[in-house]
Structures are given as C-alpha cells and as structure tokens.
Tab-separated table of C-alpha atoms and ligand atoms in Angstrom:
chain	number	residue	atom	x	y	z
A	28	MET	CA	0.159	0.039	0.125
A	29	ASN	CA	0.976	3.689	-0.726
A	30	THR	CA	1.891	4.596	2.627
A	31	LEU	CA	2.726	8.289	1.784
A	32	PHE	CA	-0.623	9.364	-0.033
A	33	PRO	CA	-3.809	7.356	1.794
A	34	SER	CA	-6.497	7.287	-1.044
A	35	VAL	CA	-8.240	10.559	-1.375
A	36	ASN	CA	-11.757	8.871	-0.995
A	37	ASP	CA	-10.708	8.157	2.438
A	38	GLN	CA	-13.542	9.511	4.403
A	39	GLN	CA	-11.561	9.900	7.619
A	40	THR	CA	-8.545	11.534	6.106
A	41	SER	CA	-10.575	13.566	3.649
A	42	ALA	CA	-12.263	15.849	5.962
A	43	LEU	CA	-7.939	16.270	7.327
A	44	ILE	CA	-7.274	16.754	3.417
A	45	SER	CA	-9.081	19.271	2.622
A	46	ALA	CA	-7.281	21.382	5.370
A	47	SER	CA	-3.728	20.155	4.165
A	48	PRO	CA	-3.348	18.631	0.717
A	49	GLU	CA	-1.424	15.801	-0.234
A	50	VAL	CA	0.977	17.914	-2.412
A	51	SER	CA	1.724	21.667	-3.117
A	52	VAL	CA	3.540	22.304	-6.132
A	53	VAL	CA	5.814	25.626	-5.723
A	54	VAL	CA	6.335	27.508	-8.597
A	55	PRO	CA	9.202	30.725	-8.571
A	56	ILE	CA	7.786	32.807	-11.734
A	57	TYR	CA	9.410	35.885	-13.002
A	58	ASN	CA	8.626	37.453	-16.289
A	59	GLU	CA	6.904	34.208	-17.489
A	60	VAL	CA	3.947	35.635	-18.664
A	61	GLU	CA	3.411	33.360	-22.051
A	62	SER	CA	4.392	30.279	-20.119
A	63	LEU	CA	1.663	30.538	-17.431
A	64	PRO	CA	-1.469	29.384	-18.459
A	65	LYS	CA	0.012	25.876	-20.247
A	66	LEU	CA	1.899	25.530	-16.914
A	67	ILE	CA	-1.270	25.693	-15.045
A	68	GLU	CA	-3.148	23.274	-17.029
A	69	GLU	CA	-0.584	21.144	-17.761
A	70	ILE	CA	0.107	20.847	-13.893
A	71	THR	CA	-3.653	20.607	-12.965
A	72	THR	CA	-3.754	17.684	-15.484
A	73	THR	CA	-1.479	15.968	-14.335
A	74	ILE	CA	-1.702	15.669	-10.523
A	75	ASN	CA	-5.356	15.315	-11.375
A	76	ASN	CA	-4.586	12.248	-13.270
A	77	THR	CA	-2.498	10.544	-10.421
A	78	GLY	CA	-5.823	10.801	-7.310
A	79	HIS	CA	-3.851	12.810	-5.451
A	80	SER	CA	-5.234	16.186	-3.378
A	81	TYR	CA	-3.121	18.973	-4.377
A	82	GLU	CA	-2.642	22.825	-4.710
A	83	ILE	CA	-0.619	24.964	-6.822
A	84	ILE	CA	1.222	27.772	-4.872
A	85	CYS	CA	2.602	30.459	-7.628
A	86	VAL	CA	4.767	32.855	-6.645
A	87	ASP	CA	5.037	35.759	-8.412
A	88	ASP	CA	8.734	37.401	-8.373
A	89	GLY	CA	8.099	40.708	-8.535
A	90	SER	CA	7.377	40.592	-12.345
A	91	LYS	CA	7.177	42.985	-15.091
A	92	ASP	CA	5.470	41.226	-17.955
A	93	GLY	CA	1.714	41.481	-16.267
A	94	SER	CA	2.941	37.875	-14.680
A	95	ALA	CA	0.681	39.078	-11.615
A	96	GLN	CA	-2.063	40.418	-13.258
A	97	LEU	CA	-2.129	36.959	-15.412
A	98	LEU	CA	-2.372	34.884	-11.675
A	99	ARG	CA	-4.862	36.933	-10.398
A	100	GLU	CA	-7.271	35.876	-13.276
A	101	GLN	CA	-5.950	32.432	-13.445
A	102	VAL	CA	-7.110	31.930	-9.552
A	103	LEU	CA	-10.926	33.061	-9.808
A	104	THR	CA	-10.744	30.040	-12.642
A	105	HIS	CA	-8.504	27.305	-10.788
A	106	PRO	CA	-9.485	26.640	-7.520
A	107	HIS	CA	-6.426	24.907	-6.570
A	108	LEU	CA	-4.572	27.411	-7.657
A	109	LYS	CA	-3.223	29.929	-5.170
A	110	ALA	CA	-0.897	33.010	-6.247
A	111	VAL	CA	1.666	34.715	-3.844
A	112	LEU	CA	2.583	38.045	-4.991
A	113	LEU	CA	5.820	39.420	-3.648
A	114	ARG	CA	6.666	43.157	-3.634
A	115	ARG	CA	9.720	43.107	-5.663
A	116	ASN	CA	12.042	41.033	-7.349
A	117	TYR	CA	13.855	38.997	-4.511
A	118	GLY	CA	15.810	35.904	-6.398
A	119	GLN	CA	14.330	32.400	-7.129
A	120	THR	CA	15.533	31.287	-3.635
A	121	ALA	CA	13.149	33.697	-1.866
A	122	ALA	CA	10.370	32.953	-4.294
A	123	MET	CA	10.752	29.597	-3.326
A	124	ALA	CA	11.388	30.020	0.490
A	125	ALA	CA	7.894	32.088	0.439
A	126	GLY	CA	6.208	29.200	-1.343
A	127	PHE	CA	7.383	26.911	1.063
A	128	ASN	CA	5.681	28.973	3.430
A	129	TYR	CA	2.367	28.855	2.302
A	130	ALA	CA	2.611	25.280	1.115
A	131	LYS	CA	0.297	23.064	3.156
A	132	GLY	CA	0.835	20.023	2.036
A	133	LYS	CA	2.866	16.879	3.153
A	134	VAL	CA	4.706	16.423	-0.107
A	135	ILE	CA	6.141	19.747	-2.002
A	136	VAL	CA	7.012	19.620	-5.559
A	137	THR	CA	9.026	21.902	-6.975
A	138	LEU	CA	9.237	23.471	-10.559
A	139	ASP	CA	10.227	26.470	-12.946
A	140	ALA	CA	7.479	27.937	-14.750
A	141	ASP	CA	9.372	27.831	-18.052
A	142	LEU	CA	7.409	24.728	-19.306
A	143	GLN	CA	11.722	23.252	-19.499
A	144	ASN	CA	10.762	20.227	-16.955
A	145	PRO	CA	7.345	19.150	-18.149
A	146	PRO	CA	5.334	19.283	-15.648
A	147	SER	CA	3.866	15.832	-16.592
A	148	GLU	CA	7.127	14.196	-14.646
A	149	ILE	CA	6.037	15.743	-11.505
A	150	PRO	CA	4.814	12.149	-10.906
A	151	LYS	CA	8.100	10.533	-11.284
A	152	VAL	CA	9.435	12.569	-8.892
A	153	LEU	CA	6.535	11.584	-6.231
A	154	ASN	CA	6.386	8.177	-6.976
A	155	LYS	CA	9.943	8.048	-6.225
A	156	LEU	CA	9.125	9.298	-2.780
A	157	SER	CA	7.434	6.348	-1.606
A	158	GLU	CA	9.820	3.593	-3.557
A	159	GLY	CA	11.798	1.386	-1.324
A	160	GLU	CA	12.095	2.728	2.521
A	161	GLY	CA	10.843	6.028	1.461
A	162	TYR	CA	13.016	9.053	0.555
A	163	ASP	CA	12.770	12.773	2.023
A	164	LEU	CA	13.907	13.891	-0.818
A	165	VAL	CA	13.745	13.423	-5.270
A	166	SER	CA	15.730	15.212	-6.787
A	167	GLY	CA	15.520	15.028	-10.795
A	168	TRP	CA	18.396	14.544	-13.367
A	169	ARG	CA	18.126	16.656	-16.766
A	170	LYS	CA	19.773	13.588	-18.125
A	171	ASN	CA	19.059	15.438	-22.127
A	172	ARG	CA	19.276	18.701	-21.133
A	173	GLN	CA	18.191	21.409	-23.353
A	174	ASP	CA	20.686	24.222	-23.137
A	175	ALA	CA	23.698	26.177	-24.802
A	176	LYS	CA	26.601	23.722	-24.502
A	177	ILE	CA	29.488	26.059	-23.316
A	178	SER	CA	27.487	28.809	-21.757
A	179	ARG	CA	25.107	26.786	-19.215
A	180	LEU	CA	25.948	22.949	-19.278
A	181	LEU	CA	30.045	23.135	-19.444
A	182	PRO	CA	29.895	25.609	-15.797
A	183	SER	CA	27.078	22.889	-14.886
A	184	LYS	CA	28.856	20.164	-15.085
A	185	ILE	CA	31.887	21.377	-13.393
A	186	ALA	CA	29.562	22.938	-10.752
A	187	ASN	CA	28.065	19.415	-10.470
A	188	TRP	CA	31.589	17.844	-9.930
A	189	LEU	CA	32.379	20.191	-7.463
A	190	ILE	CA	29.238	19.990	-5.164
A	191	SER	CA	29.225	16.829	-5.164
A	192	ARG	CA	32.513	16.255	-3.595
A	193	ILE	CA	32.046	18.778	-1.378
A	194	THR	CA	28.953	18.237	0.257
A	195	GLU	CA	28.712	14.137	-0.307
A	196	VAL	CA	25.378	14.000	-1.416
A	197	LYS	CA	25.754	11.880	-5.194
A	198	LEU	CA	23.537	13.375	-7.072
A	199	HIS	CA	24.120	14.260	-11.218
A	200	ASP	CA	22.441	17.342	-11.261
A	201	TYR	CA	21.970	19.983	-8.779
A	202	GLY	CA	20.344	22.681	-11.155
A	203	CYS	CA	17.203	20.611	-11.777
A	204	SER	CA	14.576	22.670	-9.957
A	205	LEU	CA	11.924	19.543	-10.186
A	206	LYS	CA	12.036	18.114	-6.543
A	207	ALA	CA	9.970	16.054	-4.317
A	208	TYR	CA	10.509	17.307	-0.871
A	209	ARG	CA	8.354	15.987	2.514
A	210	SER	CA	7.389	18.717	4.330
A	211	GLU	CA	8.831	18.260	7.729
A	212	LEU	CA	12.064	18.433	5.636
A	213	VAL	CA	11.491	21.604	3.996
A	214	ALA	CA	10.368	23.296	7.620
A	215	ASP	CA	13.408	22.487	8.595
A	216	MET	CA	15.401	23.890	6.198
A	217	ASN	CA	16.335	28.148	6.363
A	218	LEU	CA	17.043	29.653	2.757
A	219	TYR	CA	18.992	32.289	2.197
A	220	GLY	CA	21.144	33.486	-1.050
A	221	GLU	CA	21.265	31.657	-3.870
A	222	LEU	CA	20.973	28.442	-1.554
A	223	HIS	CA	18.299	26.392	-3.744
A	224	ARG	CA	20.567	24.785	-5.954
A	225	PHE	CA	21.653	23.707	-2.479
A	226	LEU	CA	19.033	22.447	-0.780
A	227	PRO	CA	20.162	18.752	-1.121
A	228	ALA	CA	22.943	19.473	0.572
A	229	LEU	CA	21.596	21.204	2.889
A	230	ALA	CA	18.575	17.985	3.282
A	231	TYR	CA	21.544	16.102	3.788
A	232	ILE	CA	22.833	17.904	6.481
A	233	GLU	CA	19.456	17.831	8.390
A	234	GLY	CA	19.735	13.844	7.968
A	235	ALA	CA	17.500	13.212	4.985
A	236	ARG	CA	17.372	10.288	2.347
A	237	ILE	CA	17.654	11.791	-1.205
A	238	THR	CA	17.621	10.339	-4.384
A	239	GLU	CA	17.468	11.269	-7.938
A	240	VAL	CA	15.363	10.554	-11.201
A	241	ALA	CA	16.050	10.897	-14.763
A	242	VAL	CA	13.377	13.309	-16.113
A	243	GLY	CA	12.542	14.936	-19.274
A	244	HIS	CA	14.324	18.643	-20.037
A	245	LYS	CA	13.270	20.973	-23.136
A	246	ALA	CA	14.360	23.721	-24.516
A	247	ARG	CA	12.962	27.162	-23.052
A	248	GLU	CA	9.630	28.209	-25.978
A	249	HIS	CA	9.224	32.058	-23.998
A	250	GLY	CA	11.012	34.606	-22.746
A	251	ASN	CA	14.682	34.137	-21.725
A	252	SER	CA	16.652	33.023	-18.930
A	253	LYS	CA	17.147	34.748	-15.760
A	254	TYR	CA	20.621	33.544	-15.162
A	255	GLY	CA	24.162	34.719	-16.767
A	256	ILE	CA	27.605	33.514	-16.301
A	257	GLY	CA	27.963	35.481	-13.598
A	258	ARG	CA	25.931	32.878	-11.307
A	259	THR	CA	29.076	30.563	-11.745
A	260	PHE	CA	30.512	33.025	-9.388
A	261	ARG	CA	27.581	33.354	-6.964
A	262	VAL	CA	27.307	29.775	-6.378
A	263	LEU	CA	30.925	29.034	-6.174
A	264	LEU	CA	30.653	31.357	-2.741
A	265	ASP	CA	27.567	29.609	-1.736
A	266	LEU	CA	29.108	26.138	-1.781
A	267	LEU	CA	31.776	27.831	0.240
A	268	THR	CA	29.489	28.682	3.058
A	269	ILE	CA	27.779	25.072	2.900
A	270	PHE	CA	31.132	23.353	2.642
A	271	PHE	CA	31.452	25.951	6.563
A	272	ILE	CA	28.117	25.046	7.502
A	273	LYS	CA	28.327	21.246	6.971
A	274	LYS	CA	31.718	21.466	8.403
A	275	PHE	CA	31.173	23.256	11.598
A	276	LEU	CA	27.599	23.560	12.204
A	277	THR	CA	27.924	21.516	15.438
A	278	ARG	CA	31.595	21.484	16.670
A	279	PRO	CA	33.362	24.897	15.976
A	280	MET	CA	35.772	24.591	18.823
A	281	HIS	CA	36.594	21.088	17.375
A	282	VAL	CA	38.428	22.791	14.294
A	283	PHE	CA	39.025	25.800	15.038
A	284	GLY	CA	40.267	25.144	18.584
A	285	LEU	CA	42.382	22.238	16.986
A	286	LEU	CA	43.997	24.177	14.518
A	287	GLY	CA	44.591	26.760	17.121
A	288	ILE	CA	46.102	24.381	19.403
A	289	ILE	CA	48.744	22.909	16.776
A	290	SER	CA	49.863	26.487	15.405
A	291	PHE	CA	50.215	27.434	19.333
A	292	MET	CA	52.236	24.259	20.177
A	293	ALA	CA	54.577	25.042	16.797
A	294	GLY	CA	55.665	28.456	18.422
A	295	SER	CA	55.925	27.183	21.251
A	296	ILE	CA	58.583	24.955	20.286
A	297	LEU	CA	59.930	26.856	18.023
A	298	GLY	CA	60.220	29.353	20.390
A	299	ILE	CA	61.550	27.720	23.002
A	300	TYR	CA	64.690	26.510	20.838
A	301	LEU	CA	64.838	30.090	19.982
A	302	THR	CA	65.317	30.714	23.592
A	303	PHE	CA	67.615	28.118	24.096
A	304	LEU	CA	70.019	29.635	21.928
A	305	LYS	CA	69.716	33.230	23.004
A	306	PHE	CA	70.132	32.016	26.851
A	307	ALA	CA	72.359	28.902	26.880
A	308	LEU	CA	74.366	29.217	24.059
A	309	SER	CA	74.476	33.105	24.184
A	310	GLU	CA	73.744	33.192	19.959
A	311	ASN	CA	72.501	36.495	18.433
A	312	ILE	CA	68.182	35.205	17.851
A	313	GLY	CA	67.053	39.252	16.348
A	314	ASP	CA	67.830	38.725	12.967
A	315	ARG	CA	66.711	35.336	12.294
A	316	PRO	CA	63.862	34.739	10.121
A	317	LEU	CA	62.115	31.973	12.884
A	318	LEU	CA	61.622	34.451	15.570
A	319	ILE	CA	59.220	35.984	13.086
A	320	LEU	CA	57.537	32.586	12.493
A	321	VAL	CA	57.416	31.974	15.848
A	322	VAL	CA	55.414	35.165	16.267
A	323	VAL	CA	52.916	34.327	13.564
A	324	LEU	CA	52.663	30.866	15.106
A	325	LEU	CA	51.572	32.105	18.346
A	326	LEU	CA	49.659	34.786	17.635
A	327	THR	CA	47.292	32.794	14.600
A	328	GLY	CA	47.217	30.154	17.101
A	329	VAL	CA	45.518	32.447	20.086
A	330	GLN	CA	43.240	33.733	17.530
A	331	LEU	CA	42.217	30.634	16.408
A	332	PHE	CA	41.480	29.318	19.749
A	333	CYS	CA	39.838	32.152	19.672
A	334	PHE	CA	37.603	32.113	16.571
A	335	GLY	CA	35.997	28.797	17.874
A	336	LEU	CA	35.095	30.416	21.153
A	337	LEU	CA	33.293	32.491	19.502
A	338	GLY	CA	31.916	29.937	17.084
A	339	GLU	CA	30.532	27.996	19.766
A	340	LEU	CA	28.796	30.806	21.666
A	341	ILE	CA	27.076	32.064	17.424
A	342	MET	CA	26.178	28.265	17.032
A	343	ARG	CA	24.515	27.601	20.525
A	344	THR	CA	22.445	31.133	19.924
A	345	TYR	CA	21.840	29.656	16.450
A	346	HIS	CA	20.011	26.106	17.560
A	347	GLU	CA	18.442	28.097	20.967
A	348	SER	CA	17.405	30.770	18.860
A	349	GLN	CA	15.097	28.637	16.935
A	350	ASP	CA	14.225	26.053	19.295
A	351	LYS	CA	16.476	23.587	16.652
A	352	PRO	CA	17.389	20.231	18.331
A	353	ILE	CA	20.804	19.460	17.146
A	354	TYR	CA	19.453	16.671	16.094
A	355	ARG	CA	16.520	15.499	13.509
A	356	VAL	CA	14.304	12.662	14.442
A	357	ARG	CA	12.694	10.213	11.922
A	358	GLU	CA	9.992	9.363	13.850
A	359	VAL	CA	8.851	8.443	17.382
A	360	VAL	CA	7.453	4.367	17.698
A	361	GLY	CA	5.768	3.142	20.558
A	362	LYS	CA	3.795	3.608	23.468
A	363	ASP	CA	3.617	7.468	24.808
A	364	SER	CA	5.415	8.139	21.475
A	365	LYS	CA	3.537	11.166	21.850
A	366	ASP	CA	4.400	12.988	24.678
A	367	ILE	CA	8.107	13.229	23.703
A	368	LYS	CA	8.467	16.820	22.137
A	369	ASN	CA	10.308	16.622	18.656
B	5	UDP	N1	13.005	33.392	-11.213
B	5	UDP	C1	12.289	33.975	-10.245
B	5	UDP	N2	13.314	35.101	-9.285
B	5	UDP	C2	14.050	35.432	-10.098
B	5	UDP	C3	14.882	34.333	-11.249
B	5	UDP	C4	14.312	33.534	-11.810
B	5	UDP	O1	12.064	33.570	-9.832
B	5	UDP	O2	14.643	36.161	-10.054
B	5	UDP	C5	12.532	32.178	-12.125
B	5	UDP	C6	11.838	31.643	-13.286
B	5	UDP	O3	10.898	32.636	-13.360
B	5	UDP	C7	12.325	30.345	-13.482
B	5	UDP	C8	12.786	29.748	-12.227
B	5	UDP	O4	13.229	30.900	-11.411
B	5	UDP	O5	10.779	30.218	-13.092
B	5	UDP	C9	14.278	29.245	-12.884
B	5	UDP	O6	14.923	30.514	-14.029
B	5	UDP	P1	15.322	30.022	-15.770
B	5	UDP	O7	14.439	28.994	-16.170
B	5	UDP	O8	15.670	31.812	-15.473
B	5	UDP	O9	16.537	29.656	-14.898
B	5	UDP	P2	17.122	28.380	-15.925
B	5	UDP	O10	16.611	27.459	-16.311
B	5	UDP	O11	17.541	28.805	-17.217
B	5	UDP	O12	18.409	28.022	-14.810
B	6	MG	MG1	14.854	27.242	-17.207
C-alpha cells in the first residue's frame, strides 16, 4: 500500500486533506507570462490524473510583464491555485522560500515556470519518494538537458562535480528545479542567498534520505533565462558557505580550536628552541626569520582558538534562538510516543 499518499476517497482523511492537501506544487515566477496558462493547465491535468489532492502555489517574484495580473485572473478559474505576489524581485531562492511558507501539503514539489521541466514529469518524482523505505527528497536529473553547451552545460558540469565532492551528496544534477520534498524536511531548512541549488546538501545536513530520478527537459519556448555566466561565481561562494555550515555547524571549537592548538604548540616549541639558543648558547636571534615565524604561529594560534570559542557561542545562539535541537528525529515509535516533544 502506498502509505505516503493515503487514498483520497478515504472518508476519515478527506476532511483533513481539504485543510492540508497531499501535494503542494511550488513555482517561482519572474517574467514568464507567456508560459503561465499552459503551465497551470499542465500541472492541473497531470496531478488530477494521479488522484492526489493538491494545491498549486505560484509565487510571482515581482514580474514586470503582467505575470501577476495573469495569476490574479487564473486564480478565479482554478480552485487549486494560490498566487503569492511578492512586492519586488527577490530572486528565485526567496520566491521558493515564500512558496514553502504558504505550502500546506505533505509533499512539496518545486518546478520552474518556463516549462523546461515538463509538468508531466511530476508523477515520476512523486512516485520515487515512496519507493523502498521512502525518501525525504527526490531530485530530478535532466539527463538530456536542452541548454546552450558552452555557457550553461560546461559550468554546470564543473559545478555539479564540485558540489558532489564537497557536499558528499551524490547527485548528477543539482540545478534541476523539479524536486519533491517531504514537508517536515522543508520546515527544517532555512534558505538564504542562492541556496536553493544546495537544498539537497542542506537536506543532507538535516539527515534526509536523498535520491534522484531522470526526468525530461526541453529548451525554453518563451522568455529568456534569468541567469548568465555570472551565476557561476555566486554558486561557488554559496558552495563555500555550505561547506562551512556542514563542517562546523555543531562543533566549531573542534575545528578551529584544534588548528589553534597545533599552531600555538608549533610556535611554542620553536620559541623555546630560540630561547635556548639565546640564553644557553648566547647566540644572536634578533635577525632570524624563525623568530617572525614563532610570533606568527603564536598569534595565529591564539586567534584561531578565540575564533573557535566565538563559533561555539554563535552556534549555541543559532540553535537556541530557533529552538532547534542538534539532532533530527525521523519518527518515534512505541507507547507514549506523542508525549515526546520533537
Ligand atoms: N525566477 C524567479 N526569480 C528570479 C529569477 C528566476 O522566480 O529572480 C524563476 C524563473 O521564473 C523560473 C525559475 O526561477 O521559473 C528558473 O529561472 P530560469 O529558467 O531563468 O533559470 P534556468 O532554467 O535558465 O537555470
Ligand atoms: Mg529554465
């Protein structure tokens, strides 16, 4: 039996489902007015065919081409559609975060508005989510990606390789927007910058089970891509952030403190050696480069150590201010399991 998506006809659950649908489709939109009618139609037909209860959340990211007005009209004729209109253009990550905040579904599917990921592929990621033991995140893999070779595919290949090396999440394609998440997972992840590309990595930090499934991809029919080659550098900077979050989230002192101690000890040993030369052998040490190294090592050691201490304080604030425990529970089974908070 498919436990992830209980039958829509189930009398008991249908009342609940009307409040929280099984699937929320979140679409960030920036100047995509030509694609919108077809997009909404295709999503509606596809999910109607699967039999799941659903909602479509279109987030207009401050479009200037009338996308917002079109969404206002579409809402009147599509009962499952909800439009969230942002005040200005905040970027794809923020638009997705807004969509996540308004989504009530048990499963959240994200999709681009430009129809490059055909909405007809949504069932593929949905079905994969409940395969085997069940996954928390299923990412689409644009196996036959239809984008410009040099300006898009090459940087993307390098970025994918780097991301998989650094984040330890083994996926072929991080940039594909067609993904399905369990809502609990999304609630645990905070999005900043252009981190939507690293959602699998963030999910991995949160202990998620992650997999991928090959999905179709088409060339853009309408409008233009919102990104150019400049995105590569922003991706690299975000990658650094993710690397640090992953490494140092719980024990910064273990990393910086250790480096600090090593540096301080090396400085001390060399310092003692120089002191020995000066006082026991009466050598002149004032013009030795080694002396400079000793000073640098000692100072660096103290600074790294303090950095680790500060990191510990910041991490405590980070966890405690959001009431976030340092662990994530998948489920609690057994008697009185409801009494246990988190
Ligand atoms: N997008 C957005 N805000 C932005 C830029 C893009 O909401 O500031 C949306 C855009 O409308 C599309 C998705 O994010 O639905 C992906 O953008 P695009 O197709 O330009 O990226 P590409 O597929 O070229 O990587
Ligand atoms: Mg696109």
